[in-house]
Short mmCIF file of C-alpha atoms and ligand atoms in Angstrom, two decimals:
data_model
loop_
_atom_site.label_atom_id
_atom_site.label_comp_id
_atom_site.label_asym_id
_atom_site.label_seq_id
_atom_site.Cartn_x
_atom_site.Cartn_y
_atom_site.Cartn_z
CA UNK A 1 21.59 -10.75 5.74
CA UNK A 2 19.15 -11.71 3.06
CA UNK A 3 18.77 -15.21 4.91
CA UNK A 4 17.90 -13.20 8.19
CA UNK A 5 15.59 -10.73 6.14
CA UNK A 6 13.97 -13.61 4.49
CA UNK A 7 13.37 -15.60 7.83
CA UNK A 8 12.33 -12.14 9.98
CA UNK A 9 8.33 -12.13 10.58
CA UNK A 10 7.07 -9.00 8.56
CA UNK A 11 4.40 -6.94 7.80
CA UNK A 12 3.14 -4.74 4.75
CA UNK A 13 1.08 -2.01 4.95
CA UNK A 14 1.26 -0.19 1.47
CA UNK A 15 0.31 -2.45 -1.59
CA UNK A 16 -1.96 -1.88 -4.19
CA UNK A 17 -3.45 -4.84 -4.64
CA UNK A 18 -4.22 -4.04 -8.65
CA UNK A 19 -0.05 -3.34 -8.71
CA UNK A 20 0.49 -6.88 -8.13
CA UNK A 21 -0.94 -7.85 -10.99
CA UNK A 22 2.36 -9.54 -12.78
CA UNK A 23 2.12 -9.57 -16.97
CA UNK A 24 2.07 -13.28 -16.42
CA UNK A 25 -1.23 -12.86 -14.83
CA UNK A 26 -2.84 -9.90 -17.40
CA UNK A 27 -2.13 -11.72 -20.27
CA UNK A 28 -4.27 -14.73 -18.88
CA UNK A 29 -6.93 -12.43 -17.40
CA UNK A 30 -6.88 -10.97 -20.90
CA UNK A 31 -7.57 -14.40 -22.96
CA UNK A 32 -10.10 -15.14 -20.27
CA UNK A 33 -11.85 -11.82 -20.41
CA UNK A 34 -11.21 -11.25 -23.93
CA UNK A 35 -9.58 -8.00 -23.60
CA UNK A 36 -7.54 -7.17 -26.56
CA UNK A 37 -3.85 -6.60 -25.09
CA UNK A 38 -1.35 -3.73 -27.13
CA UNK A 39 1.49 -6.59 -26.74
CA UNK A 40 1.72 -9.62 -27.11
CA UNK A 41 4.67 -11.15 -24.83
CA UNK A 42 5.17 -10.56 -21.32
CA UNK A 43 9.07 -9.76 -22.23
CA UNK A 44 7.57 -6.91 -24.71
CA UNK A 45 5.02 -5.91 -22.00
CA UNK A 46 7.57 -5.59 -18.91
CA UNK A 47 9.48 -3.64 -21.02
CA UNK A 48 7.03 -0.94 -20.81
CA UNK A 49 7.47 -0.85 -17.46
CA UNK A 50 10.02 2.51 -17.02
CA UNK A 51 8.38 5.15 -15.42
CA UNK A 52 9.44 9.09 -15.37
CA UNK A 53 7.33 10.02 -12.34
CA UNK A 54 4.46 9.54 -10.81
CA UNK A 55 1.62 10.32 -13.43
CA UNK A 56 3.10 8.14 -16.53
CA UNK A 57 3.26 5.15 -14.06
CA UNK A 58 -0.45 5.81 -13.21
CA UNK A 59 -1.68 5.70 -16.72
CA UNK A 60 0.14 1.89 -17.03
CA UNK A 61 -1.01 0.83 -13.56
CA UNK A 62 -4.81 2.11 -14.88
CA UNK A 63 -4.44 0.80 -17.91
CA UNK A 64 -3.17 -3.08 -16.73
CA UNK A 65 -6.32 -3.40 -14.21
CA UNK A 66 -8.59 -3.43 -17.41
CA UNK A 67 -8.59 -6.92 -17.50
CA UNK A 68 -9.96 -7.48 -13.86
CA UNK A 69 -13.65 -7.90 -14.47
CA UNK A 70 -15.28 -10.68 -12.27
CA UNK A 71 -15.22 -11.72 -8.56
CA UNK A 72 -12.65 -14.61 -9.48
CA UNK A 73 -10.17 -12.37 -11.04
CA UNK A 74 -9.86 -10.43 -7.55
CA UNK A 75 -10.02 -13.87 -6.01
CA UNK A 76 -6.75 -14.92 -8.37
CA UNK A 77 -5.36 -11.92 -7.97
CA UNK A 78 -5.08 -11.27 -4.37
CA UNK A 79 -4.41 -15.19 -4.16
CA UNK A 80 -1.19 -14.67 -6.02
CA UNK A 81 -0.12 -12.00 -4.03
CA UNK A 82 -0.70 -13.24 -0.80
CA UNK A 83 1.18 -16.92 -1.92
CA UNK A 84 4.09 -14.92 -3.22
CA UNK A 85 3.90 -12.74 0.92
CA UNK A 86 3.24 -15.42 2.76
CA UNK A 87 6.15 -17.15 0.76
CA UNK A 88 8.29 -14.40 1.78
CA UNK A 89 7.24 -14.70 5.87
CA UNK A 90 4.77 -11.81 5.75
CA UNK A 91 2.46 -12.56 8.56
CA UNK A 92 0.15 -9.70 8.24
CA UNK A 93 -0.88 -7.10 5.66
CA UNK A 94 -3.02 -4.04 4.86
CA UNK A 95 -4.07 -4.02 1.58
CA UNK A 96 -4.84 -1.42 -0.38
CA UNK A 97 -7.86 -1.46 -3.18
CA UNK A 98 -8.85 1.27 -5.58
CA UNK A 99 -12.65 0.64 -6.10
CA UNK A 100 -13.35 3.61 -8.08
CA UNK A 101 -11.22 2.42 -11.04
CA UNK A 102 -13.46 -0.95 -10.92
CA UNK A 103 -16.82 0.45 -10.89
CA UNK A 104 -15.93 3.54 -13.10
CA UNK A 105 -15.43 0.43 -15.84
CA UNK A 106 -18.88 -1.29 -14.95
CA UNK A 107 -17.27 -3.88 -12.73
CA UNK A 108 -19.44 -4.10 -9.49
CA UNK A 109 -18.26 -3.09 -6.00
CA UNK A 110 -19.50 -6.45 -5.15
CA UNK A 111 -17.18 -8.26 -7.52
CA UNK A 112 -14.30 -6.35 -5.80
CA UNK A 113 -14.55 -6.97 -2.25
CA UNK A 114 -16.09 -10.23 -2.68
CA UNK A 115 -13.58 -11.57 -4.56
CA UNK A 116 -10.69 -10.12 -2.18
CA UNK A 117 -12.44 -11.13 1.22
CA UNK A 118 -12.92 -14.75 -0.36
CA UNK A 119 -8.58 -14.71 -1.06
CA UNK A 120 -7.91 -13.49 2.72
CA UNK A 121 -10.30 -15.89 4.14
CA UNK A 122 -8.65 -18.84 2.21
CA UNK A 123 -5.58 -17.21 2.72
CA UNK A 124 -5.68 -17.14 6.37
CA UNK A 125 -6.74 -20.78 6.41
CA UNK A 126 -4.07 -22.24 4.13
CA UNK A 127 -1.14 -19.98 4.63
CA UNK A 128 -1.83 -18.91 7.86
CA UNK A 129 -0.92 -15.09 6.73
CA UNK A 130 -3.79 -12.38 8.02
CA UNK A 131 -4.46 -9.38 5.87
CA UNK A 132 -7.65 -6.59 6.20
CA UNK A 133 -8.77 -4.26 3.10
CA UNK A 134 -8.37 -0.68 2.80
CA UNK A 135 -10.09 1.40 0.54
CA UNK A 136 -8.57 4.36 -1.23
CA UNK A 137 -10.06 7.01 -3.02
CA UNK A 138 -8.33 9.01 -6.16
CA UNK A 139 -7.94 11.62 -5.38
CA UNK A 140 -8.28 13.08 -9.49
CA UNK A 141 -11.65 12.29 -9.11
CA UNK A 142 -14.16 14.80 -7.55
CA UNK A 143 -14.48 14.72 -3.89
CA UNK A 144 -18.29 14.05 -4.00
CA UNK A 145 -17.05 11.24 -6.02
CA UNK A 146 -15.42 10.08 -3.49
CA UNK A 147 -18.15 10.40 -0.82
CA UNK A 148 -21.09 8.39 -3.34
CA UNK A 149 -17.99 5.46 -3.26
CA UNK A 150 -17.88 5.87 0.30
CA UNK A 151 -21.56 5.74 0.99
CA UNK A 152 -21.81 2.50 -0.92
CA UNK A 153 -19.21 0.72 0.82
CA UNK A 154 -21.53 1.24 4.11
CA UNK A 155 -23.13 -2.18 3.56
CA UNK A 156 -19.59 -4.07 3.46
CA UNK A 157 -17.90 -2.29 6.41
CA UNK A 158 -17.51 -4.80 8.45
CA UNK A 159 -14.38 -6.20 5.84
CA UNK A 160 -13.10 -2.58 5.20
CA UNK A 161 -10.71 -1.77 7.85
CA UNK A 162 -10.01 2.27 7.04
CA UNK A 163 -9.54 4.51 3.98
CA UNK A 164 -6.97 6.06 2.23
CA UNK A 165 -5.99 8.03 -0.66
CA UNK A 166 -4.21 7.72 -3.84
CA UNK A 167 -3.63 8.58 -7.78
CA UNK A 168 -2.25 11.90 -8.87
CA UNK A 169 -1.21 14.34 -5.93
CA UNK A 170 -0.83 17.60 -8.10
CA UNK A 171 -3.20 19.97 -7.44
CA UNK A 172 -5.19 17.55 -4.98
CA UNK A 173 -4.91 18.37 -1.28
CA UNK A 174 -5.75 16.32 1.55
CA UNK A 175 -7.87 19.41 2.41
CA UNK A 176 -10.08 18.59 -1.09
CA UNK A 177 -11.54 15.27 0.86
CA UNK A 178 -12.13 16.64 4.39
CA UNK A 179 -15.40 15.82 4.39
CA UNK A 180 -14.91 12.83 3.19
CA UNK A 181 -12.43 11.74 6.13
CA UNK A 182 -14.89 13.31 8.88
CA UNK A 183 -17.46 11.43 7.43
CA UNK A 184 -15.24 8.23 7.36
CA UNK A 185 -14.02 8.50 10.81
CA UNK A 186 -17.76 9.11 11.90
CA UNK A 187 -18.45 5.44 10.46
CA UNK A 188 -15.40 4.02 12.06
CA UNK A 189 -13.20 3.46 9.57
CA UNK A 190 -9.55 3.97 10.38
CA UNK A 191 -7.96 6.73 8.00
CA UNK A 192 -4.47 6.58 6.26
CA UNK A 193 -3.59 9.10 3.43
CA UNK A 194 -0.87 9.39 0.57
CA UNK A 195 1.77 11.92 0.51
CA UNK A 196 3.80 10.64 -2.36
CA UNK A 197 7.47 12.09 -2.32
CA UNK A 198 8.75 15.29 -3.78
CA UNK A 199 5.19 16.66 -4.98
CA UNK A 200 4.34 20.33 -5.55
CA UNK A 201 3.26 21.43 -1.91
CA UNK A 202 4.47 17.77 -0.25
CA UNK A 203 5.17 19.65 3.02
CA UNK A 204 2.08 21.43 3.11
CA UNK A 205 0.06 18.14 2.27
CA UNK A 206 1.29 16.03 5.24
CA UNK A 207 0.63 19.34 7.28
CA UNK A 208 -3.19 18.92 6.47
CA UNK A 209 -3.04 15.61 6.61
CA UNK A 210 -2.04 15.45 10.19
CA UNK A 211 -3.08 18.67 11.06
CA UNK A 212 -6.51 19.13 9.35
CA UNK A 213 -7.90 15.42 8.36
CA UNK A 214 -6.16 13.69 11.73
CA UNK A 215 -4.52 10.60 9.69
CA UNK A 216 -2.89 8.35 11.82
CA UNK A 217 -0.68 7.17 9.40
CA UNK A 218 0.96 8.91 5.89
CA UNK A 219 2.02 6.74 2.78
CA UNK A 220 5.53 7.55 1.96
CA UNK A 221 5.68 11.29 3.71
CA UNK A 222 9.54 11.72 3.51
CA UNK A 223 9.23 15.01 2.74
CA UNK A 224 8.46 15.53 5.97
CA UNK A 225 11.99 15.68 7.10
CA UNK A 226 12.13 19.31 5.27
CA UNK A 227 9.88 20.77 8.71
CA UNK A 228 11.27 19.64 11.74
CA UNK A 229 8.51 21.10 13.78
CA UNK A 230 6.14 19.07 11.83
CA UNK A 231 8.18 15.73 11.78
CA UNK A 232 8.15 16.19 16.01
CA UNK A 233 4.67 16.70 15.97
CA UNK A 234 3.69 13.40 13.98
CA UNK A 235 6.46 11.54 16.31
CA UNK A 236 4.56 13.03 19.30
CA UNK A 237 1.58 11.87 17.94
CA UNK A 238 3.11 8.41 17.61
CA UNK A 239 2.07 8.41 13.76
CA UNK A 240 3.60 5.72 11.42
CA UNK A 241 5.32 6.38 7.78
CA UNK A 242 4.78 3.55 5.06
CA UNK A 243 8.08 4.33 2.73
CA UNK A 244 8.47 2.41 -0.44
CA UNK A 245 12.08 2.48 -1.58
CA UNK A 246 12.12 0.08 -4.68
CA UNK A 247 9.54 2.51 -5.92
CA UNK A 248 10.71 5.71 -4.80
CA UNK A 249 13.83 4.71 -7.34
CA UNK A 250 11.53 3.62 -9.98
CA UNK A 251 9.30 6.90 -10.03
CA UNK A 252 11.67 9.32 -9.13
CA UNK A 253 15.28 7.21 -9.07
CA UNK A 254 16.09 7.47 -5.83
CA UNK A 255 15.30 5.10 -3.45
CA UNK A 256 15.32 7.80 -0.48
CA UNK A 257 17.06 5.45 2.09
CA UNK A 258 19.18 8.63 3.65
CA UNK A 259 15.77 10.21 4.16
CA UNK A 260 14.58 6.77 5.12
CA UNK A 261 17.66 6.31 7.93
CA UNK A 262 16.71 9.89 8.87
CA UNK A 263 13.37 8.81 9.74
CA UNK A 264 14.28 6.13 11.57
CA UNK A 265 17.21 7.90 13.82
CA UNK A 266 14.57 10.43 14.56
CA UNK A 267 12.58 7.45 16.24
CA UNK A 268 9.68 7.97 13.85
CA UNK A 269 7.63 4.69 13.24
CA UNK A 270 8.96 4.37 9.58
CA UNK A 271 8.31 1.30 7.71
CA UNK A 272 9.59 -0.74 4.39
CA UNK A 273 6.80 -1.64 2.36
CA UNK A 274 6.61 -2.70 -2.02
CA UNK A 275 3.75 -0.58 -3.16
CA UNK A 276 2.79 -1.98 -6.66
CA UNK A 277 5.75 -4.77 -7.00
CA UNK A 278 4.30 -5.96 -10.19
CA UNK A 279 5.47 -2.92 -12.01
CA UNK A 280 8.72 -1.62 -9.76
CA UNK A 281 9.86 -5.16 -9.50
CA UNK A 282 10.45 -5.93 -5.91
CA UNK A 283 8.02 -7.08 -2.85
CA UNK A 284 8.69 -6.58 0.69
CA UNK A 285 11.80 -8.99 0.87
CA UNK A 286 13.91 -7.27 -1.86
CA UNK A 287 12.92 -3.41 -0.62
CA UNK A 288 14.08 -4.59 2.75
CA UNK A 289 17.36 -5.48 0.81
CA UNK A 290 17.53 -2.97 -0.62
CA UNK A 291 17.50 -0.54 2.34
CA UNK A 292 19.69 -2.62 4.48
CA UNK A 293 22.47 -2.72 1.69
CA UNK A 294 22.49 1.06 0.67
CA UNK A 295 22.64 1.72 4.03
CA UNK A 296 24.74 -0.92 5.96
CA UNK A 297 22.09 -1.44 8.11
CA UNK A 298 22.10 -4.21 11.28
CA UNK A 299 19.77 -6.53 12.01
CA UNK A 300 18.11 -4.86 14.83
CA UNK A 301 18.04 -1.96 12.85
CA UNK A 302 16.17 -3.81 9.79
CA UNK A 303 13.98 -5.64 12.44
CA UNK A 304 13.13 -2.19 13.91
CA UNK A 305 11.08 -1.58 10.67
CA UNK A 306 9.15 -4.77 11.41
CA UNK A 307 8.06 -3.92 15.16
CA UNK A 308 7.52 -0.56 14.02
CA UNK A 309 5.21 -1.95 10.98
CA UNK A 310 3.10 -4.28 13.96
CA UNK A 311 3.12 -1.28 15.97
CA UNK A 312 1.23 0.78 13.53
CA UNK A 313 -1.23 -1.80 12.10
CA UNK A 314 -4.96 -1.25 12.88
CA UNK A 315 -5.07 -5.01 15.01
CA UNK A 316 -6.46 -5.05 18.84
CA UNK A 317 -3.34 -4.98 21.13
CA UNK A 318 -3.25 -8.84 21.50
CA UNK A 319 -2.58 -9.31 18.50
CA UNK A 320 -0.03 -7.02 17.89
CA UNK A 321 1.65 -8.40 20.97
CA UNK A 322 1.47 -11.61 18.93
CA UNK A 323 3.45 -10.38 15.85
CA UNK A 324 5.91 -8.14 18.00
CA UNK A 325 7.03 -11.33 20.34
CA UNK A 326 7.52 -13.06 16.85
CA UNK A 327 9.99 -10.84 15.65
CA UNK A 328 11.35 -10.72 19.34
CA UNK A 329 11.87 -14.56 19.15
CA UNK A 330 13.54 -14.39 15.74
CA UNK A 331 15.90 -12.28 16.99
CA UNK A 332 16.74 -14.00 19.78
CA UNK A 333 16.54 -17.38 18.27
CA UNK A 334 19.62 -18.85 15.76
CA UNK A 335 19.97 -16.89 12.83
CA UNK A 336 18.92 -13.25 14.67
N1 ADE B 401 -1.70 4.23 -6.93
C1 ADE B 401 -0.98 3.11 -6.96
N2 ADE B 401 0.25 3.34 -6.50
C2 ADE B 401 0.31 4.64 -6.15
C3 ADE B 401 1.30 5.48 -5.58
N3 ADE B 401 2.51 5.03 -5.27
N4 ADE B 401 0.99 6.77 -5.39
C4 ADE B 401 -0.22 7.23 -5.69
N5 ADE B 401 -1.18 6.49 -6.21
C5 ADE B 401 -0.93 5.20 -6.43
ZN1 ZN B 402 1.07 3.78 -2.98
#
């Protein structure tokens, strides 16, 4: 099974790019940058790495990205993750960014997206894996906030596929950035929100966020599954789920696969996806593992999460169609 995982095409389409960044890779960002580190080994650092919920995570995640200051540390950064995908047959991926915790430090929006765009394109060329940029908001951070960050990504839209959301869900509705979301989907963007599990007023948050702000996809969103009405709306509505086991267990130690397998009997387009592997410890291969061994799953049923995954991606048709014969062929080919 992990052969067949390993060979199956895949897709992500929930990473944090700054959660990739492995303590290998901050302690050399840290000499170069000369940013004083509070450790000094990466054994002592990844040690640091337990996390009781979603807010004391946050503050480590916030705290690592401190030593990303110039357009080449995005460029290494998102290098090293898509070399570490691409090594693991991911063909395509959405990847999240978090601008707002750049330029809140001084570090230029510029820097950011230059630097990523400049790892894709090479990317693309010499791995031959595809990826597109989305840009999340934090949603701790006022909503106008929010809007400013949005109006000055205007002049790099054209390598900004949609928005999203992220950071600390308590006592932040999706309702708190509706104008930010009209606004976004006036300029085209596509629009994607968080719903991290078990949150004060989870149900009532993907109920805005489909209802009210007209998402077309929700970052984890297994809560869901406590309003049926609601979970046959979004599958009426064809919207996808990006579930993130290895770090559902992490945050709140549980990887949610029974709500995961409910998704998926319920014919909702659920998908397996890492989130910030650096600091849960697992990228798409080993949450796919995961998943298949807590629940005993086949390999049509783990390949379902890939053509659901292509399904929901923002590509034109033809390419999708692409992707979704790949994972056909794999199937049908030798080790399917
Ligand atoms: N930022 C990075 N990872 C996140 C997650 N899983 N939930 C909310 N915000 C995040
Ligand atoms: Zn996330």
């Amino acid at each position: 099974m992990k052969e067949f995982i390993a060979g199956l095409p895949k897709c992500e389409l929930h990473l944090h790019i700054e959660g990739t960044l492995e303590p290998e890779m901050r302690f050399d960002l840290a000499k170069r940058n000369n940013v004083e580190q509070a450790y000094s080994t990466v054994e002592e650092l990844r040690a640091t790495y337990e996390f009781d919920g979603l807010a004391p995570f946050l503050d480590v995640y916030y705290e690592g990205m401190n030593v990303l200051r110039t357009e080449p540390d995005f460029y290494d950064l998102a290098t090293a993750y898509l070399t570490k995908a691409a090594g693991q047959n991911v063909r395509y991926v959405e990847i999240f960014f978090d601008p707002q915790a750049h330029t809140g430090r001084g570090v230029p929006f510029d820097y950011v997206i230059r630097g990523l765009t400049r790892a894709i394109s090479d990317a693309e060329t010499n791995l031959g894996i595809r990826a597109q940029l989305i840009m999340c908001f934090l949603r701790d951070y006022q909503a106008e906030y929010a809007m400013a960050t949005l109006l000055q990504s205007l002049p790099y839209r054209q390598w900004i596929i949609g928005i999203g959301l992220d950071s600390d869900e308590r006592g932040n509705p999706p309702a708190k950035f509706a104008a930010v979301y009209a606004r976004a989907r006036q300029e085209g963007y596509r629009l994607t929100m968080h719903c991290d599990p078990d949150q004060p007023n989870s149900v009532e948050h993907i109920r805005q966020a489909v209802q009210d702000i007209g998402v077309e996809r929700i970052d984890h969103g297994t809560n869901v599954l406590e309003d049926p009405e609601l979970a046959a709306e979004i599958k009426r509505r064809g919207l996808g789920f990006t579930t993130c086991p290895i770090s559902n267990d992490r945050l709140y130690g549980d990887t949610k696969a029974d709500l995961i397998r409910a998704l998926l009997d319920q014919g909702q387009r659920v998908t397996i996806n890492s989130d910030d592997p650096a600091y849960f410890g697992g990228y798409v291969q080993e949450n796919l593992e995961r998943v298949q061994a807590e629940l005993g799953l086949t390999k049509d049923e783990v390949a379902q999460f890939e053509r659901n995954a292509f399904e929901i991606t923002w590509l034109p048709r033809a390419v999708k169609d692409g992707y979704l014969a790949e994972v056909e062929d794999y199937l049908a080919g030798p080790t399917g």
